[in-house]
Coordinates of C-alpha atoms in Angstrom, one line a residue:
M1 CA 226.1 64.6 267.0
E2 CA 228.7 65.3 269.7
N3 CA 227.4 66.3 273.1
T4 CA 228.9 69.5 274.5
T5 CA 228.8 71.8 277.5
K6 CA 228.7 75.5 277.3
I7 CA 230.7 77.6 279.8
L8 CA 229.0 80.9 280.4
F9 CA 230.3 84.1 282.1
P10 CA 227.9 84.1 285.1
Y11 CA 227.6 87.9 285.2
D12 CA 226.0 88.4 281.8
Q13 CA 225.6 84.8 280.5
S14 CA 227.8 85.4 277.5
L15 CA 229.5 82.3 276.0
V16 CA 233.1 81.8 277.2
K17 CA 233.8 78.4 275.6
E18 CA 232.0 75.3 274.4
L19 CA 233.7 72.0 275.1
P20 CA 232.9 68.4 274.1
L21 CA 231.6 65.8 276.7
L22 CA 233.1 62.4 276.8
D23 CA 231.2 59.2 276.0
H24 CA 231.2 55.8 277.6
N25 CA 234.1 54.5 275.4
A26 CA 236.3 57.4 276.4
I27 CA 235.6 56.8 280.1
E28 CA 236.6 53.2 279.7
T29 CA 239.9 54.2 278.0
I30 CA 240.7 56.7 280.8
L31 CA 240.1 54.1 283.5
N32 CA 242.3 51.6 281.8
T33 CA 245.1 54.1 281.3
A34 CA 245.1 55.1 285.0
E35 CA 244.9 51.4 286.2
S36 CA 247.7 50.3 283.9
L37 CA 250.0 53.1 285.1
F38 CA 249.4 52.2 288.7
N39 CA 249.7 48.4 288.3
D40 CA 253.1 48.6 286.8
Q41 CA 255.4 49.9 289.5
S42 CA 258.1 50.7 286.9
N43 CA 255.8 53.5 285.8
W44 CA 255.6 55.1 289.3
I45 CA 257.0 58.6 289.6
A46 CA 259.9 58.8 292.0
P47 CA 259.5 61.3 294.9
F48 CA 262.3 63.6 293.7
K49 CA 260.6 63.7 290.3
R50 CA 257.3 64.6 291.8
I51 CA 259.0 67.4 293.7
E52 CA 260.6 68.7 290.5
I53 CA 257.2 68.6 288.6
L54 CA 255.3 70.4 291.3
E55 CA 258.0 73.0 291.9
K56 CA 258.0 73.8 288.2
A57 CA 254.2 73.9 288.1
A58 CA 254.1 76.4 291.0
S59 CA 256.6 78.6 289.2
I60 CA 254.6 78.5 285.9
M61 CA 251.4 79.3 287.8
N62 CA 253.1 82.3 289.4
E63 CA 254.3 83.6 286.1
R64 CA 250.8 83.3 284.6
S65 CA 248.9 84.3 287.7
E66 CA 247.1 87.2 286.0
E67 CA 246.0 84.9 283.2
L68 CA 244.7 82.4 285.7
I69 CA 242.8 85.1 287.6
H70 CA 241.0 86.2 284.5
L71 CA 240.2 82.6 283.5
A72 CA 238.7 81.9 287.0
I73 CA 236.6 85.1 286.9
S74 CA 235.4 84.3 283.4
E75 CA 233.9 81.0 284.4
G76 CA 233.2 81.4 288.2
A77 CA 232.7 85.1 288.5
K78 CA 234.3 85.5 291.9
P79 CA 235.3 89.2 292.1
Y80 CA 238.8 90.2 291.0
K81 CA 240.3 90.8 294.4
D82 CA 238.9 87.5 295.7
S83 CA 239.9 85.5 292.6
K84 CA 243.4 87.0 293.0
A85 CA 243.5 85.7 296.5
E86 CA 242.4 82.3 295.3
I87 CA 245.1 82.0 292.7
L88 CA 247.8 82.9 295.2
R89 CA 246.3 80.3 297.6
A90 CA 246.4 77.7 294.8
I91 CA 250.1 78.4 294.1
K92 CA 250.8 78.1 297.8
G93 CA 248.8 74.9 297.8
V94 CA 251.1 73.3 295.2
K95 CA 254.1 74.4 297.2
L96 CA 252.6 72.8 300.3
A97 CA 252.0 69.5 298.4
T98 CA 255.6 69.6 297.2
E99 CA 256.9 70.1 300.8
H100 CA 254.8 67.2 302.2
I101 CA 256.4 64.7 299.9
S102 CA 259.4 64.6 302.2
Q103 CA 257.1 63.7 305.1
L104 CA 255.7 60.6 303.6
K105 CA 257.4 58.1 305.8
G106 CA 256.8 55.1 308.0
E107 CA 258.1 54.1 311.4
Q108 CA 259.9 51.3 313.2
I109 CA 257.6 48.8 315.0
P110 CA 259.3 47.3 318.1
M111 CA 260.1 43.6 318.0
G112 CA 261.6 41.3 320.7
L113 CA 258.9 42.3 323.2
T114 CA 257.9 38.7 323.4
E115 CA 260.0 35.6 322.9
A116 CA 258.0 34.8 319.7
S117 CA 259.0 38.2 318.2
L118 CA 262.8 37.8 318.6
K119 CA 265.2 37.9 315.7
R120 CA 263.0 40.4 313.7
I121 CA 263.0 44.0 312.7
A122 CA 259.8 45.6 311.5
F123 CA 258.9 48.9 309.9
T124 CA 256.2 50.6 307.9
T125 CA 256.3 52.4 304.6
R126 CA 253.8 54.6 302.8
E127 CA 252.7 53.8 299.3
P128 CA 250.3 55.5 296.9
I129 CA 246.7 54.2 297.4
G130 CA 246.0 53.8 293.7
V131 CA 243.9 55.5 291.1
V132 CA 242.2 58.6 292.5
A133 CA 238.9 59.9 291.1
A134 CA 238.3 63.6 292.0
V135 CA 234.9 65.3 291.5
S136 CA 235.1 69.0 292.2
A137 CA 232.8 72.0 292.8
F138 CA 232.4 75.4 291.0
N139 CA 233.1 77.9 293.7
H140 CA 236.9 77.8 293.8
P141 CA 237.8 76.4 290.4
L142 CA 241.6 76.5 290.6
N143 CA 242.1 76.1 294.4
L144 CA 239.9 73.1 294.7
A145 CA 241.6 71.5 291.6
V146 CA 244.9 71.9 293.4
H147 CA 243.5 70.3 296.6
Q148 CA 242.5 67.3 294.6
I149 CA 245.1 67.1 291.8
A150 CA 248.4 68.3 293.4
T151 CA 247.8 66.1 296.4
A152 CA 247.3 63.0 294.3
I153 CA 250.5 63.7 292.3
A154 CA 252.4 64.3 295.6
A155 CA 251.1 61.0 296.9
G156 CA 252.2 59.3 293.7
C157 CA 248.7 58.4 292.4
P158 CA 247.3 58.6 288.9
V159 CA 244.3 61.0 289.1
I160 CA 241.1 61.4 287.0
F161 CA 239.7 64.9 287.6
K162 CA 236.1 65.8 286.9
P163 CA 235.6 69.6 287.4
S164 CA 232.2 71.2 287.7
S165 CA 230.6 71.6 284.2
N166 CA 230.1 75.3 285.1
T167 CA 233.8 75.9 285.8
P168 CA 236.1 73.4 284.0
L169 CA 238.6 75.9 282.5
S170 CA 240.8 76.4 285.5
G171 CA 241.2 72.7 286.0
L172 CA 242.1 72.3 282.3
A173 CA 244.6 75.1 282.7
L174 CA 246.2 73.4 285.7
A175 CA 246.4 70.2 283.7
A176 CA 248.2 71.9 280.9
I177 CA 250.7 73.5 283.3
L178 CA 251.4 70.2 285.0
K179 CA 252.1 68.6 281.6
E180 CA 254.4 71.5 280.7
A181 CA 256.1 71.0 284.1
G182 CA 256.9 67.4 283.1
L183 CA 254.1 65.3 284.4
P184 CA 254.1 62.1 282.3
E185 CA 251.2 61.3 280.1
G186 CA 248.2 59.6 281.7
W187 CA 249.0 60.6 285.3
L188 CA 246.4 63.4 285.2
Q189 CA 243.3 63.0 283.0
V190 CA 240.6 65.7 283.1
I191 CA 237.2 64.6 282.0
L192 CA 234.0 66.5 281.1
C193 CA 231.0 64.3 281.1
D194 CA 227.3 64.1 282.2
N195 CA 226.3 62.9 285.7
E196 CA 225.6 59.4 284.6
M197 CA 229.1 59.0 283.2
A198 CA 230.6 60.6 286.3
E199 CA 228.9 58.1 288.5
K200 CA 230.1 55.3 286.3
L201 CA 233.6 56.6 286.7
V202 CA 233.8 57.1 290.4
T203 CA 232.0 53.8 291.3
D204 CA 234.3 51.7 289.1
S205 CA 236.3 49.0 290.9
R206 CA 239.5 50.3 289.3
V207 CA 239.2 53.5 291.4
H208 CA 240.9 53.2 294.8
F209 CA 240.0 56.6 296.3
L210 CA 237.2 59.1 295.6
T211 CA 237.6 62.7 296.6
F212 CA 234.3 64.6 296.3
I213 CA 233.5 68.2 296.8
G214 CA 229.9 69.2 296.3
S215 CA 226.3 68.6 297.6
A216 CA 225.6 66.2 300.4
K217 CA 222.9 64.5 298.4
V218 CA 225.3 63.6 295.6
G219 CA 228.2 62.8 297.9
W220 CA 226.4 60.3 300.1
H221 CA 224.7 58.8 297.0
L222 CA 228.1 58.2 295.4
K223 CA 229.5 56.8 298.6
S224 CA 226.7 54.3 298.7
K225 CA 227.6 53.1 295.3
L226 CA 231.4 52.6 295.9
P227 CA 232.7 49.0 295.5
P228 CA 234.2 47.2 298.6
G229 CA 237.5 48.6 299.6
T230 CA 237.3 52.0 297.8
R231 CA 238.1 54.7 300.3
C232 CA 236.6 58.2 300.0
A233 CA 236.7 61.8 301.3
L234 CA 233.5 63.8 301.1
E235 CA 233.3 67.6 301.6
H236 CA 229.8 69.0 301.7
G237 CA 228.4 72.2 303.1
G238 CA 227.2 73.7 306.4
A239 CA 225.2 76.5 307.8
A240 CA 228.1 78.1 309.6
P241 CA 226.6 79.4 312.9
V242 CA 228.1 82.3 314.8
I243 CA 227.6 83.1 318.5
V244 CA 228.0 86.8 319.4
E245 CA 228.3 87.7 323.0
S246 CA 227.6 91.1 324.6
D247 CA 231.3 91.9 325.1
A248 CA 232.3 91.3 321.4
D249 CA 234.6 93.9 319.8
F250 CA 232.5 95.6 317.1
S251 CA 235.4 97.2 315.3
E252 CA 236.9 93.8 314.6
M253 CA 233.7 91.7 314.3
I254 CA 231.5 93.7 311.9
P255 CA 234.0 93.8 308.9
D256 CA 234.9 90.2 309.6
L257 CA 231.3 89.0 309.5
V258 CA 230.4 91.1 306.5
K259 CA 233.3 89.5 304.6
G260 CA 232.5 86.0 305.8
G261 CA 228.8 86.3 304.9
F262 CA 229.0 87.9 301.5
Y263 CA 232.4 86.7 300.1
H264 CA 231.7 85.2 296.7
A265 CA 228.0 86.0 297.1
G266 CA 227.8 83.5 299.9
Q267 CA 228.7 80.6 297.6
V268 CA 231.1 79.1 300.1
C269 CA 230.6 75.9 302.2
V270 CA 231.6 77.7 305.4
S271 CA 230.0 81.1 304.6
V272 CA 228.6 83.0 307.6
Q273 CA 224.8 82.2 307.5
K274 CA 223.3 82.1 311.0
V275 CA 224.4 84.7 313.5
Y276 CA 223.0 84.4 317.1
V277 CA 223.4 87.7 318.9
N278 CA 223.0 88.5 322.6
E279 CA 219.8 90.6 322.7
E280 CA 221.6 93.2 324.9
I281 CA 223.6 94.3 321.8
C282 CA 221.3 93.1 319.0
D283 CA 220.0 96.5 317.9
R284 CA 223.5 97.9 317.7
F285 CA 224.7 94.8 315.9
I286 CA 222.0 95.0 313.3
Q287 CA 222.6 98.7 312.7
Q288 CA 226.4 98.4 312.2
F289 CA 226.2 95.1 310.3
S290 CA 223.5 96.5 307.9
E291 CA 225.5 99.8 307.4
Q292 CA 228.6 97.8 306.4
T293 CA 226.5 95.5 304.2
N294 CA 224.9 98.4 302.3
K295 CA 228.4 99.7 301.4
L296 CA 229.2 96.5 299.4
I297 CA 229.4 97.1 295.7
V298 CA 227.6 94.4 293.6
G299 CA 228.5 94.2 290.0
N300 CA 230.9 92.9 287.3
P301 CA 233.5 90.6 288.9
F302 CA 236.2 91.9 286.5
E303 CA 235.9 95.4 288.1
E304 CA 238.5 95.7 290.9
T305 CA 236.1 97.6 293.1
T306 CA 233.4 94.9 293.0
D307 CA 232.8 93.2 296.4
V308 CA 230.0 90.9 295.4
G309 CA 229.5 89.3 292.0
P310 CA 226.7 87.2 290.5
L311 CA 225.5 83.8 291.6
I312 CA 226.7 80.9 289.4
T313 CA 223.5 80.6 287.4
P314 CA 220.1 82.5 287.0
K315 CA 218.4 79.4 288.5
E316 CA 220.3 80.0 291.8
V317 CA 219.1 83.6 291.8
N318 CA 215.5 82.4 291.4
R319 CA 216.0 79.9 294.3
V320 CA 217.5 82.5 296.7
E321 CA 214.7 85.0 295.8
E322 CA 212.1 82.3 296.6
W323 CA 213.8 81.4 300.0
V324 CA 214.0 85.1 301.0
N325 CA 210.3 85.7 300.1
E326 CA 209.2 82.6 302.0
A327 CA 211.2 83.7 305.1
V328 CA 209.5 87.1 305.1
E329 CA 206.1 85.6 304.6
E330 CA 206.8 83.3 307.6
G331 CA 207.7 86.2 309.9
A332 CA 211.3 87.2 309.2
K333 CA 212.0 90.9 309.2
L334 CA 213.9 92.1 306.2
I335 CA 216.7 94.4 307.4
T336 CA 218.3 95.2 304.0
G337 CA 218.4 93.8 300.5
G338 CA 216.0 91.1 299.6
K339 CA 215.7 91.8 295.9
R340 CA 217.3 90.6 292.7
I341 CA 219.4 93.2 290.9
S342 CA 219.3 91.3 287.6
D343 CA 218.9 87.8 286.2
T344 CA 222.3 87.0 287.7
C345 CA 222.8 89.2 290.8
F346 CA 221.0 89.4 294.1
E347 CA 221.3 92.1 296.8
P348 CA 223.3 91.3 299.9
T349 CA 220.5 90.5 302.3
I350 CA 220.0 90.5 306.0
L351 CA 217.0 88.7 307.6
F352 CA 216.1 89.2 311.3
N353 CA 214.7 86.3 313.3
P354 CA 213.4 84.0 310.5
S355 CA 211.3 81.1 311.6
E356 CA 213.4 78.1 312.6
K357 CA 211.3 76.2 310.0
S358 CA 212.1 78.5 307.0
K359 CA 214.4 77.2 304.4
V360 CA 217.0 79.9 305.2
S361 CA 217.1 78.5 308.7
T362 CA 217.1 74.8 307.9
N363 CA 219.3 74.6 304.7
E364 CA 222.6 75.8 303.5
I365 CA 221.7 79.0 301.6
F366 CA 224.7 79.3 299.3
G367 CA 223.7 82.8 298.4
P368 CA 224.3 86.4 299.8
I369 CA 221.9 86.0 302.8
V370 CA 222.8 86.3 306.5
C371 CA 220.2 85.5 309.2
I372 CA 220.4 87.1 312.6
Y373 CA 218.7 85.6 315.6
P374 CA 218.5 87.2 319.1
F375 CA 219.2 85.2 322.3
T376 CA 219.1 85.7 326.0
N377 CA 220.7 82.4 327.1
R378 CA 223.9 81.3 325.3
D379 CA 223.2 77.6 325.9
E380 CA 219.9 78.0 324.1
A381 CA 221.7 79.7 321.2
I382 CA 224.3 76.9 321.0
K383 CA 221.5 74.3 321.0
K384 CA 219.8 76.0 318.0
A385 CA 223.2 76.3 316.3
N386 CA 223.7 72.6 316.7
A387 CA 220.1 71.6 315.7
L388 CA 220.8 71.0 312.0
E389 CA 222.3 67.8 310.5
V390 CA 225.2 69.8 308.9
H391 CA 228.2 70.6 311.1
F392 CA 231.3 72.2 309.5
Q393 CA 232.9 75.4 310.8
A394 CA 231.4 77.7 313.5
A395 CA 232.5 80.9 315.3
V396 CA 232.1 82.8 318.6
F397 CA 232.8 86.4 319.3
T398 CA 233.6 87.3 322.9
K399 CA 236.5 88.7 324.9
N400 CA 235.7 86.4 327.8
I401 CA 238.1 83.4 327.6
D402 CA 235.9 81.1 329.6
A403 CA 232.9 81.9 327.4
A404 CA 235.0 81.4 324.3
L405 CA 236.3 78.0 325.5
E406 CA 233.0 76.8 326.8
T407 CA 231.2 77.8 323.5
S408 CA 234.0 76.2 321.4
K409 CA 233.5 72.9 323.4
K410 CA 229.8 72.9 323.1
L411 CA 229.4 73.8 319.4
N412 CA 229.1 70.8 317.2
A413 CA 231.7 71.7 314.5
T414 CA 235.0 70.4 313.2
A415 CA 236.5 73.8 313.7
V416 CA 235.5 76.8 315.9
M417 CA 236.9 80.3 315.2
I418 CA 237.2 82.6 318.2
N419 CA 236.8 86.3 317.2
D420 CA 237.1 85.4 313.5
N421 CA 234.5 84.5 310.9
T422 CA 233.5 80.9 310.0
A423 CA 235.0 81.2 306.5
F424 CA 238.6 81.5 307.7
R425 CA 240.9 78.9 306.2
V426 CA 244.5 78.3 305.3
D427 CA 245.4 75.3 303.3
W428 CA 247.7 73.6 305.7
M429 CA 245.0 73.3 308.4
P430 CA 242.6 70.4 308.7
F431 CA 239.3 71.3 307.0
G432 CA 236.2 69.2 306.6
G433 CA 232.6 68.6 307.8
R434 CA 231.3 66.1 310.3
D435 CA 228.0 64.2 310.4
S436 CA 226.2 64.9 307.1
S437 CA 228.6 67.7 306.2
G438 CA 231.3 65.3 305.1
L439 CA 233.7 62.4 305.7
G440 CA 237.5 62.6 306.2
M441 CA 239.6 65.7 306.6
G442 CA 240.9 67.9 303.9
G443 CA 243.8 70.3 303.9
I444 CA 246.8 69.6 301.6
S445 CA 248.9 67.4 303.9
Y446 CA 245.9 65.6 305.3
T447 CA 244.6 64.8 301.9
I448 CA 248.0 63.5 300.7
N449 CA 248.1 61.2 303.7
E450 CA 244.6 59.9 302.9
M451 CA 245.8 59.1 299.4
T452 CA 248.5 56.8 300.7
R453 CA 248.4 53.5 302.6
E454 CA 250.7 51.9 305.0
K455 CA 252.6 48.7 304.4
L456 CA 254.3 46.7 307.2
I457 CA 257.5 44.9 306.5
V458 CA 258.8 42.3 309.0
F459 CA 262.4 41.0 308.4
K460 CA 263.4 37.8 310.2
S461 CA 267.1 37.0 310.5
K462 CA 269.1 34.9 312.9
S463 CA 271.7 37.7 312.8
L464 CA 269.3 40.1 314.6

């Protein structure tokens, strides 16, 4: 009997689609196809052709944006207004990848600087790195697919894409659009398989580059299994600390942090999670932050008024509920929320001063929970913010330029937002975690560069 995976609408667990899983033989065929395409340079797609394909794909995506929005909601359940923003970002991402193709260039290396290097001219070129294996996450099903697929195509690499088993439909839709746009057969292969088959795929010696978005546990495990010479980029999660000083502008900050904390029910790798607030303004902060949080509408993500949708599975609701109950038992004050609304939805929740040992303090929550901690000394708050092994994006709210710059310097993060929430991102900026939060830097142009490699050519001639 054929193994299948069921895609369920996270809000009510209704069946959206059932798709077959690939077996061992199919994986072997897929790897051979990708390797054969790359090894024969006559198959390579010329840069002008890559530009044509991606430009057409962006155009088709734009025409079908409403269809793509509904598909993303049906599998990932991000609310309509946020899914719409994701699809617009994905279209922009394809355009960014297209534009960067013209920037894939080398440089001249000076010769004649020593007598031994006379009569030579040297330059570098950039070539595709080879077969790319891409493993993706559930929380941005179309935009993450663009970040891993459009970049590989722009770089000139055959790509094998494994979407999350919860949200494969957007990636499959992108593959169909790229095929319609003229991408030759075999250059993009989307696979649905179990974890064992996925590991076999990405750790195969025929793969030259692994791009992985998901949990640190899985990412570092896969990296440890990679054969010699295979490069990789890993994007995991963080706890997104925020430092709030006493001079922060409440009118700007409160809506920003509410959005950053509860966007997509907190299922974002840079979602606001730990907010350290100067105790001089802590009561005021809690009052205004909870007032705004209580106004959020939780419900069906297809409703345009919904602010917060369900978590991806009922299992995640159970986990979040356990973590919140544990935090309260261990001394946290429950400001608002704290209860499940249904099997799939959880109230936007604010916890005050949970123990530094509680799971909500030590782990990435990936749910609609924000923790607030008071501080008197900013250096102590920064020390606590830096205490975990995960370091991704962070933020500071203050109108004091010296405090902003000092805090930005001391926070252990790859990016620090000043007077903006930790979840801010545009797709042309560098984006990634450090330490256990990841390896390498994402962002469309950065990823394309990672998927290429330099070749040095030295030309010797007596005529030079």
